[in-house]
Amino acid sequence: MKNVFCIGELLIDFVAEKQGSDLSKANNFTKKAGGAPANVASAIAKLGGKSFFIGCVGKDPFGTFLINTLTEGQVDVSLSQRSDTFTTLAFVSIAEDGERDFVFSRGADKELKYDRRLSKLFKDHIVHFGAATSFLGGYLEEAYSLYLQEAVSNNSFISFDPNFRADLWKGTEAIFVQKCIPFIEKSHLCKFSLEEAQLLSGKENLEEACAFLHKLGSKIITITLGGEGTYLSTPAVKKIIPSIKVSPIDTTGAGDAFIGCLLKQIALTTKLDTLTSGSEPLENMVQQANKAGAITTTNYGAIESLPTQQQLNQL
Ligand code: ATP
């Protein structure tokens, strides 16, 4: 089985307990481990895969909480770093009008320094780039580009999820798109939401968006469509793989569970070329990954509600 190296941010989400009021009125917050690449690493480990999280947190109690959370979830954090800068914090509330109210206090995640020893570890394994804060500057962005080059030269299977956050890129969306392009060019697998696929391609239509993104380089594209399922696009197949019927409570982390489950299965595949030539194995994998996404929506939080292999088998 291949290792999966997930690079990016690990942070604290302070979620307002009383939803329906904006942050200026919220008094009580629940502390949650957050960060898409960290969620993906957790999803893989919970399904029995071998995942590493590569990111930076502060040497403060919040950093300790985050590292402990991943460690308890069997994620290997030995390649992560701690910094004197405070741990990155995000405060989230859903205001009365249904809009997300969001305050972001960026700290240690940007301090991740490039480590040349990782290059050898990437050889023939899987490297997942889960963008979000990685394009916001700092040492992290520098390390991110270098790790992309290392993954290419070490024959790694490269996976990319841009995790576009509208709150972080208001008015600078075009810069975000530019930063994503080298990753789409070099990735074997890309996971987008519909909004991301449209933003990155400039095309409204799903098929046209995929055609544009394939032309950039990515062979396998998955576009997650919430309750409708996932659009899978490869040279051999273009279709929606329907989702599983559940009663969703909180969709946080569904996308991370989806890509984590897909990568866990790819990690078990010996001949990666066959993924894009035949349609069936990949379709089955996406079907499984849809289940992982669906299960995650049936509970509150991201890491807490990720499925085990047993839960997937039972569904
Ligand atoms: P995130 O906000 O976590 O990044 P995303 O927008 O990337 O999420 P979604 O489309 O919400 O991802 O969900 C990922 C997958 O989870 C979907 O492709 C689907 O298979 C499953 N899923 C999500 N919502 C539901 C739902 N309401 N019912 C059933 N399955 C769902």
mmCIF file of C-alpha atoms and ligand atoms in Angstrom:
data_model
loop_
_atom_site.group_PDB
_atom_site.id
_atom_site.type_symbol
_atom_site.label_atom_id
_atom_site.label_comp_id
_atom_site.label_asym_id
_atom_site.label_seq_id
_atom_site.Cartn_x
_atom_site.Cartn_y
_atom_site.Cartn_z
ATOM 1 C CA MET A 1 0.000 0.000 0.000
ATOM 2 C CA LYS A 2 1.245 3.465 -0.866
ATOM 3 C CA ASN A 3 1.636 6.226 1.711
ATOM 4 C CA VAL A 4 -0.402 9.403 1.281
ATOM 5 C CA PHE A 5 1.320 12.698 2.183
ATOM 6 C CA CYS A 6 -1.210 15.492 2.798
ATOM 7 C CA ILE A 7 0.293 18.990 2.780
ATOM 8 C CA GLY A 8 -1.298 22.211 4.010
ATOM 9 C CA GLU A 9 -3.054 23.711 6.978
ATOM 10 C CA LEU A 10 -4.177 22.415 10.337
ATOM 11 C CA LEU A 11 -6.064 25.002 12.370
ATOM 12 C CA ILE A 12 -8.664 25.593 15.042
ATOM 13 C CA ASP A 13 -12.223 26.281 13.911
ATOM 14 C CA PHE A 14 -14.152 28.098 16.620
ATOM 15 C CA VAL A 15 -17.735 27.411 15.657
ATOM 16 C CA ALA A 16 -20.397 29.661 17.221
ATOM 17 C CA GLU A 17 -22.703 27.455 19.262
ATOM 18 C CA LYS A 18 -25.828 29.514 18.629
ATOM 19 C CA GLN A 19 -26.246 29.584 14.877
ATOM 20 C CA GLY A 20 -28.333 32.338 13.339
ATOM 21 C CA SER A 21 -26.379 35.252 14.768
ATOM 22 C CA ASP A 22 -23.331 36.968 13.343
ATOM 23 C CA LEU A 23 -19.953 36.905 15.084
ATOM 24 C CA SER A 24 -20.479 40.302 16.706
ATOM 25 C CA LYS A 25 -23.297 38.736 18.756
ATOM 26 C CA ALA A 26 -22.000 35.182 19.281
ATOM 27 C CA ASN A 27 -20.794 34.500 22.843
ATOM 28 C CA ASN A 28 -19.970 30.809 22.984
ATOM 29 C CA PHE A 29 -17.789 28.863 20.593
ATOM 30 C CA THR A 30 -16.879 25.200 20.244
ATOM 31 C CA LYS A 31 -13.252 24.374 19.509
ATOM 32 C CA LYS A 32 -12.788 21.985 16.555
ATOM 33 C CA ALA A 33 -9.771 20.716 14.666
ATOM 34 C CA GLY A 34 -9.987 21.987 11.088
ATOM 35 C CA GLY A 35 -8.079 22.313 7.836
ATOM 36 C CA ALA A 36 -8.989 20.367 4.710
ATOM 37 C CA PRO A 37 -5.631 18.554 4.151
ATOM 38 C CA ALA A 38 -5.629 17.462 7.811
ATOM 39 C CA ASN A 39 -9.189 16.155 7.416
ATOM 40 C CA VAL A 40 -8.118 14.186 4.338
ATOM 41 C CA ALA A 41 -5.189 12.630 6.233
ATOM 42 C CA SER A 42 -7.613 11.708 9.044
ATOM 43 C CA ALA A 43 -10.111 10.188 6.590
ATOM 44 C CA ILE A 44 -7.401 7.963 5.088
ATOM 45 C CA ALA A 45 -6.087 6.814 8.468
ATOM 46 C CA LYS A 46 -9.587 6.047 9.769
ATOM 47 C CA LEU A 47 -10.156 3.797 6.756
ATOM 48 C CA GLY A 48 -6.963 1.888 7.554
ATOM 49 C CA GLY A 49 -4.604 3.676 5.140
ATOM 50 C CA LYS A 50 -1.189 5.151 5.917
ATOM 51 C CA SER A 51 -1.294 8.949 5.890
ATOM 52 C CA PHE A 52 1.139 11.680 6.863
ATOM 53 C CA PHE A 53 0.140 15.248 7.617
ATOM 54 C CA ILE A 54 2.729 17.879 6.713
ATOM 55 C CA GLY A 55 1.913 21.287 8.147
ATOM 56 C CA CYS A 56 2.791 23.712 10.927
ATOM 57 C CA VAL A 57 1.029 24.609 14.184
ATOM 58 C CA GLY A 58 2.093 26.814 17.095
ATOM 59 C CA LYS A 59 3.954 25.645 20.195
ATOM 60 C CA ASP A 60 0.860 26.691 22.150
ATOM 61 C CA PRO A 61 -1.906 24.547 23.727
ATOM 62 C CA PHE A 62 -4.028 24.828 20.568
ATOM 63 C CA GLY A 63 -1.160 23.380 18.534
ATOM 64 C CA THR A 64 -0.854 20.561 21.069
ATOM 65 C CA PHE A 65 -4.600 19.880 20.819
ATOM 66 C CA LEU A 66 -4.371 19.672 17.017
ATOM 67 C CA ILE A 67 -1.354 17.383 16.974
ATOM 68 C CA ASN A 68 -2.975 15.158 19.609
ATOM 69 C CA THR A 69 -6.203 14.988 17.605
ATOM 70 C CA LEU A 70 -4.389 13.780 14.489
ATOM 71 C CA THR A 71 -2.193 11.383 16.455
ATOM 72 C CA GLU A 72 -5.237 9.828 18.144
ATOM 73 C CA GLY A 73 -6.662 9.371 14.647
ATOM 74 C CA GLN A 74 -3.547 7.366 13.614
ATOM 75 C CA VAL A 75 -2.243 10.088 11.282
ATOM 76 C CA ASP A 76 1.560 10.228 11.191
ATOM 77 C CA VAL A 77 2.559 13.766 12.242
ATOM 78 C CA SER A 78 6.303 13.124 12.464
ATOM 79 C CA LEU A 79 6.909 15.381 9.436
ATOM 80 C CA SER A 80 4.872 18.294 10.843
ATOM 81 C CA GLN A 81 6.463 21.365 12.393
ATOM 82 C CA ARG A 82 5.809 23.583 15.452
ATOM 83 C CA SER A 83 6.489 27.322 15.391
ATOM 84 C CA ASP A 84 6.741 30.166 17.925
ATOM 85 C CA THR A 85 3.936 31.862 15.988
ATOM 86 C CA PHE A 86 0.444 31.209 17.426
ATOM 87 C CA THR A 87 -1.721 28.455 15.918
ATOM 88 C CA THR A 88 -3.977 29.595 13.058
ATOM 89 C CA LEU A 89 -7.565 30.262 14.192
ATOM 90 C CA ALA A 90 -10.819 30.638 12.287
ATOM 91 C CA PHE A 91 -14.097 31.839 13.842
ATOM 92 C CA VAL A 92 -17.272 30.820 12.060
ATOM 93 C CA SER A 93 -20.943 31.553 12.504
ATOM 94 C CA ILE A 94 -23.994 31.296 10.302
ATOM 95 C CA ALA A 95 -25.753 34.669 10.440
ATOM 96 C CA GLU A 96 -29.531 35.147 10.359
ATOM 97 C CA ASP A 97 -29.620 35.541 6.584
ATOM 98 C CA GLY A 98 -27.883 32.132 6.189
ATOM 99 C CA GLU A 99 -24.569 33.755 5.180
ATOM 100 C CA ARG A 100 -21.366 32.519 6.780
ATOM 101 C CA ASP A 101 -19.748 35.090 9.051
ATOM 102 C CA PHE A 102 -16.031 34.389 9.180
ATOM 103 C CA VAL A 103 -12.967 35.836 10.886
ATOM 104 C CA PHE A 104 -9.586 34.358 10.062
ATOM 105 C CA SER A 105 -6.534 34.869 12.216
ATOM 106 C CA ARG A 106 -3.625 33.449 10.291
ATOM 107 C CA GLY A 107 -0.679 32.194 12.308
ATOM 108 C CA ALA A 108 1.599 29.175 12.300
ATOM 109 C CA ASP A 109 0.248 27.394 9.190
ATOM 110 C CA LYS A 110 2.175 29.845 6.999
ATOM 111 C CA GLU A 111 5.448 28.974 8.788
ATOM 112 C CA LEU A 112 5.844 25.502 7.238
ATOM 113 C CA LYS A 113 9.433 25.400 5.986
ATOM 114 C CA TYR A 114 10.584 23.313 3.046
ATOM 115 C CA ASP A 115 12.284 20.117 4.217
ATOM 116 C CA ARG A 116 14.505 18.526 1.563
ATOM 117 C CA ARG A 117 14.413 15.135 3.307
ATOM 118 C CA LEU A 118 10.804 14.653 2.174
ATOM 119 C CA SER A 119 11.732 14.312 -1.456
ATOM 120 C CA LYS A 120 12.978 10.729 -1.029
ATOM 121 C CA LEU A 121 9.872 9.779 0.963
ATOM 122 C CA PHE A 122 7.587 10.890 -1.874
ATOM 123 C CA LYS A 123 9.117 8.417 -4.323
ATOM 124 C CA ASP A 124 6.328 6.345 -5.944
ATOM 125 C CA HIS A 125 3.841 7.365 -3.218
ATOM 126 C CA ILE A 126 0.831 9.696 -3.247
ATOM 127 C CA VAL A 127 1.077 13.429 -2.520
ATOM 128 C CA HIS A 128 -2.131 15.371 -1.887
ATOM 129 C CA PHE A 129 -2.181 19.165 -2.135
ATOM 130 C CA GLY A 130 -5.265 20.591 -0.395
ATOM 131 C CA ALA A 131 -4.708 24.300 -1.159
ATOM 132 C CA ALA A 132 -6.993 26.619 0.993
ATOM 133 C CA THR A 133 -4.388 28.679 2.940
ATOM 134 C CA SER A 134 -1.391 27.355 0.977
ATOM 135 C CA PHE A 135 -1.745 30.078 -1.663
ATOM 136 C CA LEU A 136 -1.901 32.899 0.892
ATOM 137 C CA GLY A 137 1.838 33.462 1.035
ATOM 138 C CA GLY A 138 4.407 32.703 3.739
ATOM 139 C CA TYR A 139 6.955 29.889 3.831
ATOM 140 C CA LEU A 140 4.079 27.465 3.256
ATOM 141 C CA GLU A 141 3.418 28.725 -0.261
ATOM 142 C CA GLU A 142 7.118 28.496 -1.119
ATOM 143 C CA ALA A 143 7.351 24.953 0.297
ATOM 144 C CA TYR A 144 4.166 23.993 -1.529
ATOM 145 C CA SER A 145 5.601 24.812 -4.958
ATOM 146 C CA LEU A 146 8.842 23.002 -4.159
ATOM 147 C CA TYR A 147 6.966 19.914 -2.984
ATOM 148 C CA LEU A 148 4.998 19.920 -6.233
ATOM 149 C CA GLN A 149 8.298 19.801 -8.149
ATOM 150 C CA GLU A 150 9.586 17.041 -5.836
ATOM 151 C CA ALA A 151 6.412 15.008 -6.343
ATOM 152 C CA VAL A 152 6.755 15.311 -10.124
ATOM 153 C CA SER A 153 10.410 14.293 -10.164
ATOM 154 C CA ASN A 154 9.794 11.382 -7.770
ATOM 155 C CA ASN A 155 7.046 9.779 -9.822
ATOM 156 C CA SER A 156 4.446 10.429 -7.143
ATOM 157 C CA PHE A 157 0.734 10.174 -7.838
ATOM 158 C CA ILE A 158 -0.359 13.809 -7.424
ATOM 159 C CA SER A 159 -3.766 14.819 -6.127
ATOM 160 C CA PHE A 160 -5.093 18.388 -5.914
ATOM 161 C CA ASP A 161 -8.133 19.955 -4.241
ATOM 162 C CA PRO A 162 -8.123 23.769 -4.435
ATOM 163 C CA ASN A 163 -10.525 24.221 -1.493
ATOM 164 C CA PHE A 164 -11.500 27.687 -2.673
ATOM 165 C CA ARG A 165 -12.770 29.798 0.229
ATOM 166 C CA ALA A 166 -14.679 32.827 -1.027
ATOM 167 C CA ASP A 167 -14.096 34.597 2.315
ATOM 168 C CA LEU A 168 -10.316 34.512 1.756
ATOM 169 C CA TRP A 169 -10.262 35.600 -1.904
ATOM 170 C CA LYS A 170 -12.890 38.355 -2.188
ATOM 171 C CA GLY A 171 -11.884 40.521 -5.156
ATOM 172 C CA THR A 172 -8.715 38.504 -5.863
ATOM 173 C CA GLU A 173 -10.264 35.363 -7.360
ATOM 174 C CA ALA A 174 -8.174 35.729 -10.543
ATOM 175 C CA ILE A 175 -4.970 35.442 -8.485
ATOM 176 C CA PHE A 176 -6.308 32.275 -6.877
ATOM 177 C CA VAL A 177 -7.008 30.803 -10.324
ATOM 178 C CA GLN A 178 -3.457 31.601 -11.492
ATOM 179 C CA LYS A 179 -1.965 29.911 -8.430
ATOM 180 C CA CYS A 180 -4.015 26.744 -9.035
ATOM 181 C CA ILE A 181 -2.936 26.269 -12.646
ATOM 182 C CA PRO A 182 0.511 24.630 -12.081
ATOM 183 C CA PHE A 183 -1.140 22.149 -9.716
ATOM 184 C CA ILE A 184 -3.883 21.241 -12.204
ATOM 185 C CA GLU A 185 -1.210 20.857 -14.895
ATOM 186 C CA LYS A 186 0.789 18.361 -12.839
ATOM 187 C CA SER A 187 -1.984 16.466 -11.026
ATOM 188 C CA HIS A 188 -3.164 12.978 -11.906
ATOM 189 C CA LEU A 189 -6.354 13.542 -9.920
ATOM 190 C CA CYS A 190 -8.242 16.772 -9.227
ATOM 191 C CA LYS A 191 -11.242 17.163 -6.964
ATOM 192 C CA PHE A 192 -13.387 20.233 -7.470
ATOM 193 C CA SER A 193 -16.757 21.473 -6.314
ATOM 194 C CA LEU A 194 -18.954 22.744 -9.144
ATOM 195 C CA GLU A 195 -18.229 26.339 -8.095
ATOM 196 C CA GLU A 196 -14.468 25.667 -8.240
ATOM 197 C CA ALA A 197 -14.636 23.954 -11.632
ATOM 198 C CA GLN A 198 -16.559 26.932 -13.024
ATOM 199 C CA LEU A 199 -14.229 29.485 -11.468
ATOM 200 C CA LEU A 200 -11.067 27.732 -12.639
ATOM 201 C CA SER A 201 -12.272 27.070 -16.182
ATOM 202 C CA GLY A 202 -14.405 30.160 -16.748
ATOM 203 C CA LYS A 203 -17.096 27.806 -18.132
ATOM 204 C CA GLU A 204 -20.603 27.383 -16.722
ATOM 205 C CA ASN A 205 -21.297 24.024 -18.286
ATOM 206 C CA LEU A 206 -19.954 20.949 -16.465
ATOM 207 C CA GLU A 207 -18.685 19.085 -19.555
ATOM 208 C CA GLU A 208 -17.071 22.206 -21.005
ATOM 209 C CA ALA A 209 -15.439 22.993 -17.663
ATOM 210 C CA CYS A 210 -13.991 19.456 -17.498
ATOM 211 C CA ALA A 211 -12.772 19.595 -21.099
ATOM 212 C CA PHE A 212 -10.901 22.814 -20.296
ATOM 213 C CA LEU A 213 -9.401 21.413 -17.075
ATOM 214 C CA HIS A 214 -8.350 18.159 -18.789
ATOM 215 C CA LYS A 215 -6.565 20.220 -21.414
ATOM 216 C CA LEU A 216 -4.524 21.848 -18.663
ATOM 217 C CA GLY A 217 -3.265 18.397 -17.659
ATOM 218 C CA SER A 218 -5.337 16.487 -15.124
ATOM 219 C CA LYS A 219 -6.402 13.021 -16.364
ATOM 220 C CA ILE A 220 -8.923 12.234 -13.631
ATOM 221 C CA ILE A 221 -11.390 14.918 -12.561
ATOM 222 C CA THR A 222 -14.047 14.465 -9.899
ATOM 223 C CA ILE A 223 -16.601 17.197 -9.336
ATOM 224 C CA THR A 224 -18.534 16.692 -6.127
ATOM 225 C CA LEU A 225 -22.188 17.729 -6.370
ATOM 226 C CA GLY A 226 -23.426 17.317 -2.776
ATOM 227 C CA GLY A 227 -26.578 15.166 -2.530
ATOM 228 C CA GLU A 228 -26.541 14.525 -6.281
ATOM 229 C CA GLY A 229 -23.249 12.634 -6.231
ATOM 230 C CA THR A 230 -20.029 13.084 -8.167
ATOM 231 C CA TYR A 231 -19.303 13.835 -11.796
ATOM 232 C CA LEU A 232 -16.393 11.638 -12.884
ATOM 233 C CA SER A 233 -14.485 12.668 -15.983
ATOM 234 C CA THR A 234 -11.556 10.705 -17.485
ATOM 235 C CA PRO A 235 -10.602 9.861 -21.082
ATOM 236 C CA ALA A 236 -12.710 6.675 -20.673
ATOM 237 C CA VAL A 237 -15.757 7.855 -18.715
ATOM 238 C CA LYS A 238 -17.866 10.965 -18.252
ATOM 239 C CA LYS A 239 -20.829 10.524 -15.956
ATOM 240 C CA ILE A 240 -22.467 11.302 -12.642
ATOM 241 C CA ILE A 241 -22.010 8.574 -10.028
ATOM 242 C CA PRO A 242 -25.095 9.101 -7.831
ATOM 243 C CA SER A 243 -24.777 9.665 -4.111
ATOM 244 C CA ILE A 244 -26.302 7.539 -1.392
ATOM 245 C CA LYS A 245 -29.567 8.672 0.222
ATOM 246 C CA VAL A 246 -28.984 9.898 3.785
ATOM 247 C CA SER A 247 -30.496 12.504 6.114
ATOM 248 C CA PRO A 248 -27.753 15.128 6.297
ATOM 249 C CA ILE A 249 -27.180 17.117 9.489
ATOM 250 C CA ASP A 250 -23.906 18.912 8.728
ATOM 251 C CA THR A 251 -22.029 18.693 5.407
ATOM 252 C CA THR A 252 -18.693 19.958 6.829
ATOM 253 C CA GLY A 253 -15.881 17.683 5.729
ATOM 254 C CA ALA A 254 -17.929 15.656 3.207
ATOM 255 C CA GLY A 255 -15.578 16.678 0.393
ATOM 256 C CA ASP A 256 -12.520 15.751 2.475
ATOM 257 C CA ALA A 257 -14.015 12.373 3.389
ATOM 258 C CA PHE A 258 -14.732 11.835 -0.310
ATOM 259 C CA ILE A 259 -11.190 12.539 -1.540
ATOM 260 C CA GLY A 260 -9.662 10.735 1.455
ATOM 261 C CA CYS A 261 -11.636 7.578 0.667
ATOM 262 C CA LEU A 262 -10.738 7.818 -3.015
ATOM 263 C CA LEU A 263 -7.017 8.218 -2.231
ATOM 264 C CA LYS A 264 -7.085 5.325 0.249
ATOM 265 C CA GLN A 265 -8.347 3.072 -2.565
ATOM 266 C CA ILE A 266 -5.837 4.462 -5.061
ATOM 267 C CA ALA A 267 -3.116 3.700 -2.497
ATOM 268 C CA LEU A 268 -4.051 0.036 -2.795
ATOM 269 C CA THR A 269 -3.888 0.050 -6.605
ATOM 270 C CA THR A 270 -0.711 -1.421 -8.017
ATOM 271 C CA LYS A 271 -1.120 -0.320 -11.624
ATOM 272 C CA LEU A 272 -2.079 3.324 -11.610
ATOM 273 C CA ASP A 273 -2.172 3.557 -15.441
ATOM 274 C CA THR A 274 -5.195 1.245 -15.469
ATOM 275 C CA LEU A 275 -7.167 3.853 -13.539
ATOM 276 C CA THR A 276 -7.615 6.037 -16.572
ATOM 277 C CA SER A 277 -7.747 3.395 -19.293
ATOM 278 C CA GLY A 278 -10.675 1.371 -17.909
ATOM 279 C CA SER A 279 -13.762 2.948 -16.418
ATOM 280 C CA GLU A 280 -15.039 0.325 -14.002
ATOM 281 C CA PRO A 281 -12.452 0.295 -11.183
ATOM 282 C CA LEU A 282 -12.507 4.049 -10.894
ATOM 283 C CA GLU A 283 -16.308 4.194 -10.978
ATOM 284 C CA ASN A 284 -16.449 1.702 -8.116
ATOM 285 C CA MET A 285 -13.929 3.743 -6.159
ATOM 286 C CA VAL A 286 -15.963 6.925 -6.631
ATOM 287 C CA GLN A 287 -19.066 5.055 -5.513
ATOM 288 C CA GLN A 288 -17.266 4.086 -2.290
ATOM 289 C CA ALA A 289 -16.000 7.644 -1.850
ATOM 290 C CA ASN A 290 -19.577 8.930 -2.262
ATOM 291 C CA LYS A 291 -20.544 6.683 0.629
ATOM 292 C CA ALA A 292 -17.772 8.189 2.760
ATOM 293 C CA GLY A 293 -19.009 11.704 1.924
ATOM 294 C CA ALA A 294 -22.617 10.755 2.668
ATOM 295 C CA ILE A 295 -21.807 9.193 6.074
ATOM 296 C CA THR A 296 -19.843 12.314 7.058
ATOM 297 C CA THR A 297 -22.951 14.477 6.522
ATOM 298 C CA THR A 298 -24.948 12.475 9.056
ATOM 299 C CA ASN A 299 -23.049 13.871 12.049
ATOM 300 C CA TYR A 300 -21.744 17.227 13.269
ATOM 301 C CA GLY A 301 -18.141 18.255 12.566
ATOM 302 C CA ALA A 302 -15.553 16.948 10.121
ATOM 303 C CA ILE A 303 -12.978 14.687 11.798
ATOM 304 C CA GLU A 304 -15.540 13.375 14.315
ATOM 305 C CA SER A 305 -17.893 12.116 11.625
ATOM 306 C CA LEU A 306 -15.458 10.448 9.203
ATOM 307 C CA PRO A 307 -16.420 6.820 8.499
ATOM 308 C CA THR A 308 -14.595 3.612 9.331
ATOM 309 C CA GLN A 309 -14.178 0.867 6.709
ATOM 310 C CA GLN A 310 -16.770 -1.160 8.588
ATOM 311 C CA GLN A 311 -19.357 1.622 8.262
ATOM 312 C CA LEU A 312 -18.638 1.847 4.536
ATOM 313 C CA ASN A 313 -19.066 -1.896 4.114
ATOM 314 C CA GLN A 314 -22.363 -1.833 5.989
ATOM 315 C CA LEU A 315 -23.908 0.906 3.846
HETATM 316 P P1 ATP B 1 -16.446 20.555 1.417
HETATM 317 O O1 ATP B 1 -17.249 21.762 1.739
HETATM 318 O O2 ATP B 1 -16.281 19.595 2.559
HETATM 319 O O3 ATP B 1 -15.147 20.838 0.698
HETATM 320 P P2 ATP B 1 -17.503 19.701 -1.143
HETATM 321 O O4 ATP B 1 -18.393 20.800 -1.603
HETATM 322 O O5 ATP B 1 -16.212 19.521 -1.762
HETATM 323 O O6 ATP B 1 -17.390 19.724 0.438
HETATM 324 P P3 ATP B 1 -19.765 17.945 -1.310
HETATM 325 O O7 ATP B 1 -20.223 17.980 -2.708
HETATM 326 O O8 ATP B 1 -20.559 18.683 -0.292
HETATM 327 O O9 ATP B 1 -18.228 18.308 -1.281
HETATM 328 O O10 ATP B 1 -19.703 16.442 -0.806
HETATM 329 C C1 ATP B 1 -18.759 15.500 -1.222
HETATM 330 C C2 ATP B 1 -19.445 14.187 -1.508
HETATM 331 O O11 ATP B 1 -20.153 13.747 -0.339
HETATM 332 C C3 ATP B 1 -20.494 14.282 -2.617
HETATM 333 O O12 ATP B 1 -19.915 14.063 -3.879
HETATM 334 C C4 ATP B 1 -21.461 13.184 -2.217
HETATM 335 O O13 ATP B 1 -21.026 11.935 -2.702
HETATM 336 C C5 ATP B 1 -21.404 13.185 -0.696
HETATM 337 N N1 ATP B 1 -22.499 14.033 -0.168
HETATM 338 C C6 ATP B 1 -22.447 15.342 0.150
HETATM 339 N N2 ATP B 1 -23.655 15.810 0.544
HETATM 340 C C7 ATP B 1 -24.487 14.752 0.498
HETATM 341 C C8 ATP B 1 -25.878 14.554 0.780
HETATM 342 N N3 ATP B 1 -26.649 15.553 1.175
HETATM 343 N N4 ATP B 1 -26.410 13.319 0.600
HETATM 344 C C9 ATP B 1 -25.650 12.280 0.184
HETATM 345 N N5 ATP B 1 -24.336 12.401 -0.108
HETATM 346 C C10 ATP B 1 -23.757 13.610 0.041
#
